[in-house]
Coordinates of C-alpha atoms and ligand atoms in Angstrom, one line a residue:
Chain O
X1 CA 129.3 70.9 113.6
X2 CA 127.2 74.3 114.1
X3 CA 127.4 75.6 110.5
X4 CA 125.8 79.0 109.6
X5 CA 126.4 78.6 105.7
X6 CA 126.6 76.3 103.7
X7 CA 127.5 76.2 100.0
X8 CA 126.5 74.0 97.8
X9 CA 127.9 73.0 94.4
X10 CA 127.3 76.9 93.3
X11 CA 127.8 77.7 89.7
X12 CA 126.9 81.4 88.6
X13 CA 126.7 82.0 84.9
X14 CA 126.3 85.5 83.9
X15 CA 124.4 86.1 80.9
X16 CA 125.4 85.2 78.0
X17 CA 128.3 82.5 79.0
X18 CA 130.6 84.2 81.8
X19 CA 131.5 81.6 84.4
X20 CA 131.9 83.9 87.6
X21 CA 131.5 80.2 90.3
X22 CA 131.8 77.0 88.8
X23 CA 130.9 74.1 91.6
X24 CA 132.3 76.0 94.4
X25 CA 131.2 74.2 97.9
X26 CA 132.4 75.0 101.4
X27 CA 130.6 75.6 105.1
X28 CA 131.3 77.9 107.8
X29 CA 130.8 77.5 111.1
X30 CA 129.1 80.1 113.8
X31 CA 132.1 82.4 114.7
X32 CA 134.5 81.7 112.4
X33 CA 136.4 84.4 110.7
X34 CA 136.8 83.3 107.3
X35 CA 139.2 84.4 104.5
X36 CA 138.1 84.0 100.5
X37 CA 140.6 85.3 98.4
X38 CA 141.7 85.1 94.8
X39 CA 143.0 87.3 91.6
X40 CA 140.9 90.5 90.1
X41 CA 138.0 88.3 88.2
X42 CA 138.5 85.4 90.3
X43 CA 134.4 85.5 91.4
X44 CA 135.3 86.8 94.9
X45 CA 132.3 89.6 95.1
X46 CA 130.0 87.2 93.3
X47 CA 130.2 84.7 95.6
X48 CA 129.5 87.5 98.5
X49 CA 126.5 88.5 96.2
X50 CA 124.7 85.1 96.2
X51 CA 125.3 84.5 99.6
X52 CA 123.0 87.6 100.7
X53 CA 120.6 87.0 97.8
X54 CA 121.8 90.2 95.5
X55 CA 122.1 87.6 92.8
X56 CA 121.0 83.9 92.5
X57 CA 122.9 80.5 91.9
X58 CA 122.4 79.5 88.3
X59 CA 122.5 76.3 89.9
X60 CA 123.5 74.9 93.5
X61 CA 122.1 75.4 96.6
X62 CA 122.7 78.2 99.9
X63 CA 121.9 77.5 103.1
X64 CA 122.1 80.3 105.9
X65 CA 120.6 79.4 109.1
X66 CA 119.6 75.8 107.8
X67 CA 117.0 77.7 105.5
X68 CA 117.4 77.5 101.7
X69 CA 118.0 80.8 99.9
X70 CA 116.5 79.7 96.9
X71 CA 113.1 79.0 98.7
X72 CA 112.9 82.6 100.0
X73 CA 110.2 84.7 98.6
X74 CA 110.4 88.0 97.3
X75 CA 109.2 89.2 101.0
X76 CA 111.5 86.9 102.8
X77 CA 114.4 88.7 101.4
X78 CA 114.8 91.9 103.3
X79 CA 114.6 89.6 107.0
X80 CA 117.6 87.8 105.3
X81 CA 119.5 90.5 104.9
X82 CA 119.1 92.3 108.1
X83 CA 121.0 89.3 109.9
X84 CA 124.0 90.5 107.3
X85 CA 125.7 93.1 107.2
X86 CA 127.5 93.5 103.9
X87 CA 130.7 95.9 103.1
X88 CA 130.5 96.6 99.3
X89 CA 133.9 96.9 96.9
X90 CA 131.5 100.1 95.9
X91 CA 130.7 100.7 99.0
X92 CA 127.1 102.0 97.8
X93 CA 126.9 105.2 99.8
X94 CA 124.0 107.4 99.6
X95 CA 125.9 109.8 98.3
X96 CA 123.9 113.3 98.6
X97 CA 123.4 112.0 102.4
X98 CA 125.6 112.8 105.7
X99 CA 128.1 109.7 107.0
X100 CA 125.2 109.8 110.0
X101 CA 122.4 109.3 107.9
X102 CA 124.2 106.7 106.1
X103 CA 124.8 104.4 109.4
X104 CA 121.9 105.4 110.9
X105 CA 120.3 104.0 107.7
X106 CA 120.6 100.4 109.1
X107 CA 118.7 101.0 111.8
X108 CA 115.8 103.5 110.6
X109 CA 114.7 100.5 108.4
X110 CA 114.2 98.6 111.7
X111 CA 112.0 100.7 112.6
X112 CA 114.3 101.7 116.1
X113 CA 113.6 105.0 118.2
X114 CA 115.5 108.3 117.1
X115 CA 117.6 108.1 120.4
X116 CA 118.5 104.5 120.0
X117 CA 119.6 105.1 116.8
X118 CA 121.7 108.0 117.5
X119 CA 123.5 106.6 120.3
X120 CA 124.3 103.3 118.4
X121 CA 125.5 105.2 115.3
X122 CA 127.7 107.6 117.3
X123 CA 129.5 104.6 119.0
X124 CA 130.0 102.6 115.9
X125 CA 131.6 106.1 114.3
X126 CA 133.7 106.5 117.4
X127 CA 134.8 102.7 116.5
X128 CA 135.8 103.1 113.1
X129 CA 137.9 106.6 113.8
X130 CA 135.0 109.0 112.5
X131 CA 133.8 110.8 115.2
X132 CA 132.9 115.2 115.0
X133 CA 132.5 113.6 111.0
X134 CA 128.6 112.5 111.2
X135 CA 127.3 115.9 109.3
X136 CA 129.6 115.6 106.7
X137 CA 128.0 114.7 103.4
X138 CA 129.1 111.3 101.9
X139 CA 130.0 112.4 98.6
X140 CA 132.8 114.9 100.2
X141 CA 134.4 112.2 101.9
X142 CA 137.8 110.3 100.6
X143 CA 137.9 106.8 99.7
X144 CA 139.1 105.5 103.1
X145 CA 136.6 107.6 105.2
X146 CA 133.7 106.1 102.9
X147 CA 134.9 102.4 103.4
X148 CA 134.7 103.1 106.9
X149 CA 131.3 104.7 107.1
X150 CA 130.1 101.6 104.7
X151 CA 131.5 99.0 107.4
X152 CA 130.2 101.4 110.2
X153 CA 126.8 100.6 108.6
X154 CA 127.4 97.2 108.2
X155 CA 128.0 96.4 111.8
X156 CA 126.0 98.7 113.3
X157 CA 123.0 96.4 113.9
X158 CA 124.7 93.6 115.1
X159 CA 124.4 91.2 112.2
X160 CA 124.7 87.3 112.6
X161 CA 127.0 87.2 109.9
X162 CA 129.4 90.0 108.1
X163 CA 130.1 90.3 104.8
X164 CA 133.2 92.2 103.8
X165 CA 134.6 92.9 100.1
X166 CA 137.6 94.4 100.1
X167 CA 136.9 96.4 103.2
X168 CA 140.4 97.6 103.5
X169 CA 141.2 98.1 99.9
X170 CA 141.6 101.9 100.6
X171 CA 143.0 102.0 103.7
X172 CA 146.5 102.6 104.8
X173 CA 148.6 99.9 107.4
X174 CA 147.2 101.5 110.8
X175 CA 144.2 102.0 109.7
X176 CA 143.8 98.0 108.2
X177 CA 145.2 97.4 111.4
X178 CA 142.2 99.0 113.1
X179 CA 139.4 97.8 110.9
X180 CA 140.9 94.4 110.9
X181 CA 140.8 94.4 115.1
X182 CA 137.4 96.0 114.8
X183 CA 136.4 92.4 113.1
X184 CA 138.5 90.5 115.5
X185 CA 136.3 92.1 118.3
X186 CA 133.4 91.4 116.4
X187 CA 134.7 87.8 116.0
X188 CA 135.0 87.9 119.5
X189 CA 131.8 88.8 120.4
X190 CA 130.1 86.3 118.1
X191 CA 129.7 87.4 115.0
X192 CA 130.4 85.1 111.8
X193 CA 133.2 87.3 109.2
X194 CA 133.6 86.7 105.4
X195 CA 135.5 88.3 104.3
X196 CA 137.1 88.7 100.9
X197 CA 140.5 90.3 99.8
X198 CA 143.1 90.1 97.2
X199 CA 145.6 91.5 99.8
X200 CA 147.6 88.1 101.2
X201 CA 149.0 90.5 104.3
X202 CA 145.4 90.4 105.7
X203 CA 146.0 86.7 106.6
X204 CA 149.4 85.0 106.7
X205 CA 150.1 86.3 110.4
X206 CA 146.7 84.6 111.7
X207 CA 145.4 81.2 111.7
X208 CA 142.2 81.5 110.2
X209 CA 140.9 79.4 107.3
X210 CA 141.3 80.6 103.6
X211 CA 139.4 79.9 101.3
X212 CA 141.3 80.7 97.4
X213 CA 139.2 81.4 94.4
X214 CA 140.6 80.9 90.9
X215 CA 138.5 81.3 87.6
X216 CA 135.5 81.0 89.6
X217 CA 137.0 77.2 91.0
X218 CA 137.8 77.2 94.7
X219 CA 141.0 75.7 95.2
X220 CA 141.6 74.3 98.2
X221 CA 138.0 73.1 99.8
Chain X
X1 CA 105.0 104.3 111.1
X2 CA 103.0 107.1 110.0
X3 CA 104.9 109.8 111.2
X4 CA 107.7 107.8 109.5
X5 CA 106.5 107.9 106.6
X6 CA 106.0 112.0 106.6
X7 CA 109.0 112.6 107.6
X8 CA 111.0 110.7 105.1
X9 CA 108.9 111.7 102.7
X10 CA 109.4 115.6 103.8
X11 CA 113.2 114.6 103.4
X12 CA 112.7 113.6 99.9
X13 CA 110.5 116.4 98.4
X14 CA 112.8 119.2 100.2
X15 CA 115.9 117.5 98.8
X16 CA 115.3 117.3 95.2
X17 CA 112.2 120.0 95.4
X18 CA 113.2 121.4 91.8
X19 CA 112.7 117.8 90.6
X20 CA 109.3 117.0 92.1
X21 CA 108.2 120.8 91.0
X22 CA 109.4 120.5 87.4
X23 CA 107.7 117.0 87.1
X24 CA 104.4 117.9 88.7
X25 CA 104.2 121.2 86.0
X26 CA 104.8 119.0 83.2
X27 CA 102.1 116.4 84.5
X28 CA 99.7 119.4 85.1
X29 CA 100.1 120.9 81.6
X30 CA 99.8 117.7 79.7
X31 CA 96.4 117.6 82.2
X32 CA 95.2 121.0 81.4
X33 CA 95.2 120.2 77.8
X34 CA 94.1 117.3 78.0
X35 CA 91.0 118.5 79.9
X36 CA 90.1 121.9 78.2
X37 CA 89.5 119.5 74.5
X38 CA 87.5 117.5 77.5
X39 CA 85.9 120.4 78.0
X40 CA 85.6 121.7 74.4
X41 CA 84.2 118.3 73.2
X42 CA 81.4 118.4 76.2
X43 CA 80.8 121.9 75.0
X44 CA 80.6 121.3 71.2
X45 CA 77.9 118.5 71.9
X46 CA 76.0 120.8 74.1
X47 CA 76.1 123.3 71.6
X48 CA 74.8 121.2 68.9
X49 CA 72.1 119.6 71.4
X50 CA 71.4 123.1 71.9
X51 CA 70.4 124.3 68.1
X52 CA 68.7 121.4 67.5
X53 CA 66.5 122.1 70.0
X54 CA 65.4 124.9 68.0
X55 CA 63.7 122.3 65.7
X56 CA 60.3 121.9 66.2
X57 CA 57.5 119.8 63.7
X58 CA 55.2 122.6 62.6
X59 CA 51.5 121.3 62.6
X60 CA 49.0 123.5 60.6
X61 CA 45.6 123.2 61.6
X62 CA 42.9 123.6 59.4
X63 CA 41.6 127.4 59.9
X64 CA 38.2 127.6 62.0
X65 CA 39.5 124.0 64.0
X66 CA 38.1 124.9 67.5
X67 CA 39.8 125.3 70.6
X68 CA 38.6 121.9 71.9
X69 CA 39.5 119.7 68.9
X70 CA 43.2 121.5 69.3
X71 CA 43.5 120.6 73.2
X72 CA 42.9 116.9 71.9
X73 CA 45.2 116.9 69.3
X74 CA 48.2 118.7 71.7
X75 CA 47.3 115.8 74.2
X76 CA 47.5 113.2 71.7
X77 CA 50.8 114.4 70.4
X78 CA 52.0 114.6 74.1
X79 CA 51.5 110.8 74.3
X80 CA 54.6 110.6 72.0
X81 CA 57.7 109.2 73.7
X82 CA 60.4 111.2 71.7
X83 CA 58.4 114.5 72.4
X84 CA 59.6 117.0 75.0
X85 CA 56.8 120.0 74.1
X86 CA 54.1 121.0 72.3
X87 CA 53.0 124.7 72.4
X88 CA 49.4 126.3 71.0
X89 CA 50.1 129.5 68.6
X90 CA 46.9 130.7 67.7
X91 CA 46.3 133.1 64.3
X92 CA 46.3 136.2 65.9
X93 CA 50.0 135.0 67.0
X94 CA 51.1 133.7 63.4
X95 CA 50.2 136.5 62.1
X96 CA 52.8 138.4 64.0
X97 CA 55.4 136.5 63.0
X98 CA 54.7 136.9 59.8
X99 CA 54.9 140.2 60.0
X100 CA 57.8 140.0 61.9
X101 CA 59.3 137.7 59.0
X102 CA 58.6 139.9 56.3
X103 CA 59.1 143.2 58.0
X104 CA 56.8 144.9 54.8
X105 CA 53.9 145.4 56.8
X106 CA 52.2 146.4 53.3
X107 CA 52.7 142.9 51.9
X108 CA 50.6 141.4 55.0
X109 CA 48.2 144.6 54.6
X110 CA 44.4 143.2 53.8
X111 CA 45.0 139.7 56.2
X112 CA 43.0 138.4 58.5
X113 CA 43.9 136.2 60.9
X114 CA 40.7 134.4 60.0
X115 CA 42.5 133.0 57.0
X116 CA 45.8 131.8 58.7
X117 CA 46.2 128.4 60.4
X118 CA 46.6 128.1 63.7
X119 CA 49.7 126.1 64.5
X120 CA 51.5 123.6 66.7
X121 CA 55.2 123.2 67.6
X122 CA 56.2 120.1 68.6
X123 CA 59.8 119.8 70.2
X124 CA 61.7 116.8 71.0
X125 CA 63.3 115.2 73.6
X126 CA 66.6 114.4 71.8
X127 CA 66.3 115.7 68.4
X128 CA 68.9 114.1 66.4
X129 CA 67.7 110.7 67.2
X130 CA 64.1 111.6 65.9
X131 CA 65.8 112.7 62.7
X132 CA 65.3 109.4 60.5
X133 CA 61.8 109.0 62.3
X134 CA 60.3 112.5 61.4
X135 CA 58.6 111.7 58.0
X136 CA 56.9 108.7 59.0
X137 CA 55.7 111.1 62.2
X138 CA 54.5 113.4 59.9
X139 CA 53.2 111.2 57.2
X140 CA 51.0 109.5 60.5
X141 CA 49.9 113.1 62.0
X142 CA 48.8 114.3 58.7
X143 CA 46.2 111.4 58.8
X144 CA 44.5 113.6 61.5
X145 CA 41.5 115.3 60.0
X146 CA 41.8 118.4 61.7
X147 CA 45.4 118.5 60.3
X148 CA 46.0 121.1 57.3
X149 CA 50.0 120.6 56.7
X150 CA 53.1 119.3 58.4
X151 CA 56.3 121.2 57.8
X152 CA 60.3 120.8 59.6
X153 CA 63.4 121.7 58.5
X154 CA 64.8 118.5 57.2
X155 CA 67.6 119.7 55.8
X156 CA 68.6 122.0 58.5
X157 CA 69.3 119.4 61.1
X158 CA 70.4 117.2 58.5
X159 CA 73.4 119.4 58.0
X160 CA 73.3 119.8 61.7
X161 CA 73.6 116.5 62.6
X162 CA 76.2 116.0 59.4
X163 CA 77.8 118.8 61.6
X164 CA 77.5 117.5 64.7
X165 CA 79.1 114.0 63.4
X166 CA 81.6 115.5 61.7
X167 CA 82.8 117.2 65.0
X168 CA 82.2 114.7 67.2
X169 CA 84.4 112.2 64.8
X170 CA 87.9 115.2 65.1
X171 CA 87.4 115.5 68.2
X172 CA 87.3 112.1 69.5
X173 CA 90.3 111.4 67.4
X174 CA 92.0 114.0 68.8
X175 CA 90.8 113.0 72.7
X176 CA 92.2 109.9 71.9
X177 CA 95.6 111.2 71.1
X178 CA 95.9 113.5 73.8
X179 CA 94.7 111.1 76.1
X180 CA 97.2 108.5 74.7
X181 CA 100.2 111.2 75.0
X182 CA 99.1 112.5 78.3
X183 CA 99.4 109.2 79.8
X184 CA 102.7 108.3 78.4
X185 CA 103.7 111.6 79.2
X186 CA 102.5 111.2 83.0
X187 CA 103.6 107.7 83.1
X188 CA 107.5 109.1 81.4
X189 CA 107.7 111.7 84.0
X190 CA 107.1 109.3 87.3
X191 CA 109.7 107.6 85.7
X192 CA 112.3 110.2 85.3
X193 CA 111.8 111.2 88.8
X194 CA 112.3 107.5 89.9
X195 CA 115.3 107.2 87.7
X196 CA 116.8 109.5 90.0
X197 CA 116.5 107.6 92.4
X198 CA 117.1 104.1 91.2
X199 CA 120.8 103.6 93.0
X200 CA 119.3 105.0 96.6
X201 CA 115.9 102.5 96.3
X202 CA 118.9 100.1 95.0
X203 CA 120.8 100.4 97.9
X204 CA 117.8 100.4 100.6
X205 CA 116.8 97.1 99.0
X206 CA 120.5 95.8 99.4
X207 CA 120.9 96.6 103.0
X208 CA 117.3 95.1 104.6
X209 CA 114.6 97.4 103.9
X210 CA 111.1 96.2 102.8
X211 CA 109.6 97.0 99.9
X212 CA 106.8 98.4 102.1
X213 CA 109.5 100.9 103.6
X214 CA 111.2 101.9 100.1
X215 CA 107.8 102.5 98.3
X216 CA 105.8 104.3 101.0
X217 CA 107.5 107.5 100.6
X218 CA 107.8 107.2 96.4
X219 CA 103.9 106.1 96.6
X220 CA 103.1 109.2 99.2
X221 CA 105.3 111.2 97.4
X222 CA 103.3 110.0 93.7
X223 CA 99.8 110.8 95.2
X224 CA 100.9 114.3 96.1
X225 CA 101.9 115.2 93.0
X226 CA 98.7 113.7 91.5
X227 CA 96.8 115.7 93.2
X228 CA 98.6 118.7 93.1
X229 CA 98.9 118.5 88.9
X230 CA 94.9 118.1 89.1
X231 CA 94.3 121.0 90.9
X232 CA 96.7 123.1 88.9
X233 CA 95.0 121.9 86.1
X234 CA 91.6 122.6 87.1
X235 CA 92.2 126.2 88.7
X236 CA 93.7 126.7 85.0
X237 CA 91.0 125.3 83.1
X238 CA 88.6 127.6 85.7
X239 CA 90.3 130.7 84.8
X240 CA 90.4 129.9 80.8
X241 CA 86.5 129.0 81.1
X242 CA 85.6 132.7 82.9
X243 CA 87.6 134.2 80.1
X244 CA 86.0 132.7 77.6
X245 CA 82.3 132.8 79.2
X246 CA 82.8 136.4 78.7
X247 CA 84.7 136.7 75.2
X248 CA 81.6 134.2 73.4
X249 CA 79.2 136.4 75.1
X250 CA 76.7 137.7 71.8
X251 CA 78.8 136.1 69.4
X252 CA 75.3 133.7 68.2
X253 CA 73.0 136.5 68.7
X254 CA 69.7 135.2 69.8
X255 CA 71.7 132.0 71.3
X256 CA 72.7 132.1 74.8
X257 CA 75.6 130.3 74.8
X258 CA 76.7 128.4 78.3
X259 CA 79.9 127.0 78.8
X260 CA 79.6 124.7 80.9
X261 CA 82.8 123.2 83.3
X262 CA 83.5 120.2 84.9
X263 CA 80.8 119.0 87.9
X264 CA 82.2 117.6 90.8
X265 CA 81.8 113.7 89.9
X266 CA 83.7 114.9 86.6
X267 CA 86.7 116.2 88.8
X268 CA 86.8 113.1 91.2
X269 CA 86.9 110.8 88.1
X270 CA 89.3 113.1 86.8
X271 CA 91.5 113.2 89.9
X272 CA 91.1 109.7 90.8
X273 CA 92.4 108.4 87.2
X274 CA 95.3 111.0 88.0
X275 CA 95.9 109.5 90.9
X276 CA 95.8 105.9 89.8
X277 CA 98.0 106.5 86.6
X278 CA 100.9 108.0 89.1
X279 CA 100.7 105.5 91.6
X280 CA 100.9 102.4 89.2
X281 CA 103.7 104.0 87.4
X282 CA 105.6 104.8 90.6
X283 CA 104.7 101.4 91.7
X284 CA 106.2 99.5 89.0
X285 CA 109.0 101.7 88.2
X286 CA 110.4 101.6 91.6
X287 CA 109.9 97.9 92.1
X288 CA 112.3 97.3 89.2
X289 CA 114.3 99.3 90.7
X290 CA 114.1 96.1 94.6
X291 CA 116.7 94.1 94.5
X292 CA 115.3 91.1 95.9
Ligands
ATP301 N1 126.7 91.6 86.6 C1 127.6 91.0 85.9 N2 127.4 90.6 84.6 C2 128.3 90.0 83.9 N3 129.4 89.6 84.3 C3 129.8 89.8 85.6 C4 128.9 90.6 86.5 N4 129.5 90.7 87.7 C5 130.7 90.1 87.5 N5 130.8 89.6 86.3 C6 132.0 88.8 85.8 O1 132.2 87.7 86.7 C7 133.6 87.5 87.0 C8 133.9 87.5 88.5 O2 133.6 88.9 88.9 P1 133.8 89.3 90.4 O3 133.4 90.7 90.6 O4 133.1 88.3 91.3 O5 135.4 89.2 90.6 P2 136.2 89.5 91.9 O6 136.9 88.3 92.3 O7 135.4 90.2 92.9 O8 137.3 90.6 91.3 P3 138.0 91.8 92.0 O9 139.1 91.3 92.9 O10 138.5 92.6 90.9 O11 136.9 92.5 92.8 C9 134.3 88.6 86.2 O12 134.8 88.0 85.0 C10 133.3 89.6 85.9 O13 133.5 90.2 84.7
MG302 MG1 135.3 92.0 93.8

């Protein structure tokens, strides 16, 4: 099997005694689109955290890419996490910036051209139902329009592998329906999807694996 | 990369420029007083270093010693490591000051200069150091023959140099305490600004940029305002100096009194420690800030 991740007996302890994982294991495979869900607390955005090195394992072992996260260095990290492309619950806008600069983001820390980057972020806007919106500041937009601009950054450079908590958590049915065909494109064209929701009608219509988190145990491996 | 760099940076000061201006006042005020009791402690010492100056060992010669034996004894005296200058006042010259001294010319009426000494003033080099040496100087140049009496002012630079110390000891203390608070000061501000910041560097760290790429600008950005609070400082400190150049003017009549400013190695030490202390704090504050 071509596994991009694997996970490894992770438990994460939060100082001084939370259990957010306790011994969760599972792989996924290049292209799969993969479901993790699980109650409020259940340790779904923690384990989305340790897989793109936000926090580490208190003990256990990632592997993306066959490479140990635990062995990266401090200089490693960023190179990690530009083959990602993460969807926060928060969605961690910059606020006082517009939705462009916000996309564009992605890509200015890549070092691409001006015109490269403007014709990329336009397209992914267009994609996610924001275009004539790229001047607006972040900070006016509603909830919906930011979880969009947050996955429009996310997938704008073409990550290996997409991380997605609670990326329609704000969004009403046609527009879930959009984002979710957005991934099923992405799915399509290679990408690797986690993605984690508490909402079951994301899933039970498609066949995809799903992965259930309870108390920080994973139920079903 | 460079042009990068400016630009983002641009971005940044234009964005919060009432942040970046507030801070860089506060860091250049904390400077400027900081540097003007710099500037008043370099001034104290060269005032001090100044009056003692004025102290000179007076040798009297015994009256009639010839031109000749006084050349040798000036030379001989010369030969003395801690002495800057010795100067020849003859009797004629003595006499005048006497006169001068006691203003009554009646008093100094039936003198000749016959009778008075001749005399020679030694200066030194660095006067207060001689201090605790003088007596033993004097004691060993009264052994010269042609030598009629040694007189100083002991107890004038003693109280000078009691002076002196006692300055020297309030305003180091103080130095040290402005220095201390103008550092933590400095060091608080750089922080504030950063703290203003910590979610954005946050979030660049969280979505793939390197450090290099999240700290350039808050570096660039750190070494600006160095300079700029340095500058403001000095050109404030320049101004207070011309005023007060001209309001000491004749205050110690007789003393010309020279306030002297900072040279230019003084200013690059000063703007280079500036610039070091705002760099290291914006370099650590922000990299607590890296989510790696
Ligand atoms: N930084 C933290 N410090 C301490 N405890 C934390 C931290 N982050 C999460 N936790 C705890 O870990 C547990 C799992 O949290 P997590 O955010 O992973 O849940 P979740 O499944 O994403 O929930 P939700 O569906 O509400 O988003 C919770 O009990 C939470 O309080
Ligand atoms: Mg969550």
């Amino acid at each position: 099997m071509d596994y991009i991740l694997r996970v490894e007996r992770v438990t994460k302890i939060y100082e001084p005694n939370i259990k957010a994982l306790d011994e969760v294991s599972f792989a996924v495979e290049k292209g799969e689109l993969l479901f993790i869900t699980g109650p409020s607390g259940a340790g779904k955005s923690t384990l989305l955290k340790l897989l793109f090195r936000a926090e580490k394992p208190t003990t256990g072992e990632i592997y993306f890419q066959d490479k140990a996260l635990s062995q990266l260095s401090r200089r490693e990290v960023p190179f990690l996490r530009r083959r990602m492309g993460v969807v926060f619950q928060d969605f961690k806008l910059l606020e006082s910036r517009t939705v462009f600069e916000n996309v564009a983001l992605a890509l200015e820390i890549l070092g691409l051209s001006t015109g490269e980057i403007k014709k990329r972020v336009l397209d992914i806007l267009e994609a996610v139902g924001l275009s004539g919106r790229e001047r607006q500041l972040a900070k006016e937009l509603s909830g919906g329009e930011k979880q969009r601009v947050a996955l429009a950054r996310a997938v704008v450079n073409k990550p290996k592998l997409l991380l997605a908590d609670e990326p329609t958590g704000n969004l009403d049915a046609k527009r879930t329906e959009e984002v979710m065909n957005l991934f099923e494109d992405l799915v399509a064209q290679g990408t690797t999807v986690i993605l984690a929701t508490h909402d079951q009608a994301l899933f039970v219509d498609r066949h995809q694996r799903v992965l259930v988190l309870d108390q920080g145990r994973l139920l079903n491996p | 990369m460079i042009k990068n760099l400016i630009r983002r940076t641009w971005r940044e000061l234009t964005s919060a420029s009432p942040l970046y201006l507030m801070s860089t006042l506060t860091i250049t005020l904390s400077l400027t007083i900081f540097s003007f009791f710099v500037l008043l402690y370099v001034n104290l010492e060269d005032f001090t270093n100044h009056l003692a100056r004025e102290l000179v060992l007076n040798v009297y010669l015994r009256p009639g010693t010839d031109l000749k034996e006084c050349q040798n004894l000036v030379k001989e005296l010369e030969k003395l490591p801690e002495v800057a200058k010795v100067s020849y006042i003859n009797s004629q010259k003595v006499l005048k000051d006497l006169q001068k001294l006691f203003e009554d010319q009646d008093l100094l009426a039936g003198v000749s200069p016959d009778f008075l000494p001749p005399l020679l003033e030694v200066s030194f080099k660095r006067p207060f150091s001689v201090l605790y040496a003088l007596p033993r100087m004097a004691e060993e140049i009264k052994r010269d023959p042609h030598v009629f009496k040694v007189q100083y002012a002991k107890s004038w630079l003693e109280r000078l140099a009691g002076l002196k110390r006692f300055l020297e000891i309030l305003s180091l203390t103080g130095l040290g305490l402005l220095g201390g608070a103008t550092l933590f000061i400095a060091a608080a501000t750089v922080r504030l600004v950063l703290l203003q910041r910590q979610e954005e560097l946050e979030i660049l760290s969280l979505v793939g940029a390197t450090a290099g790429f999240i700290q350039g600008p808050v570096l660039l950005l750190a070494f600006i305002q160095a300079l700029l609070a340095t500058g403001g400082s000095l050109l404030i400190l320049w101004v207070i100096h011309l005023y007060l150049t001209q309001a000491l003017e004749g205050i110690f009549p007789g003393i010309t009194v020279q306030i002297s400013f900072f040279g230019p190695k003084e200013i690059l030490i000063l703007a280079g420690g500036v610039v070091l202390l705002c760099l290291n704090g914006s370099y650590w504050a922000s990299r607590r800030f890296l989510r790696y």
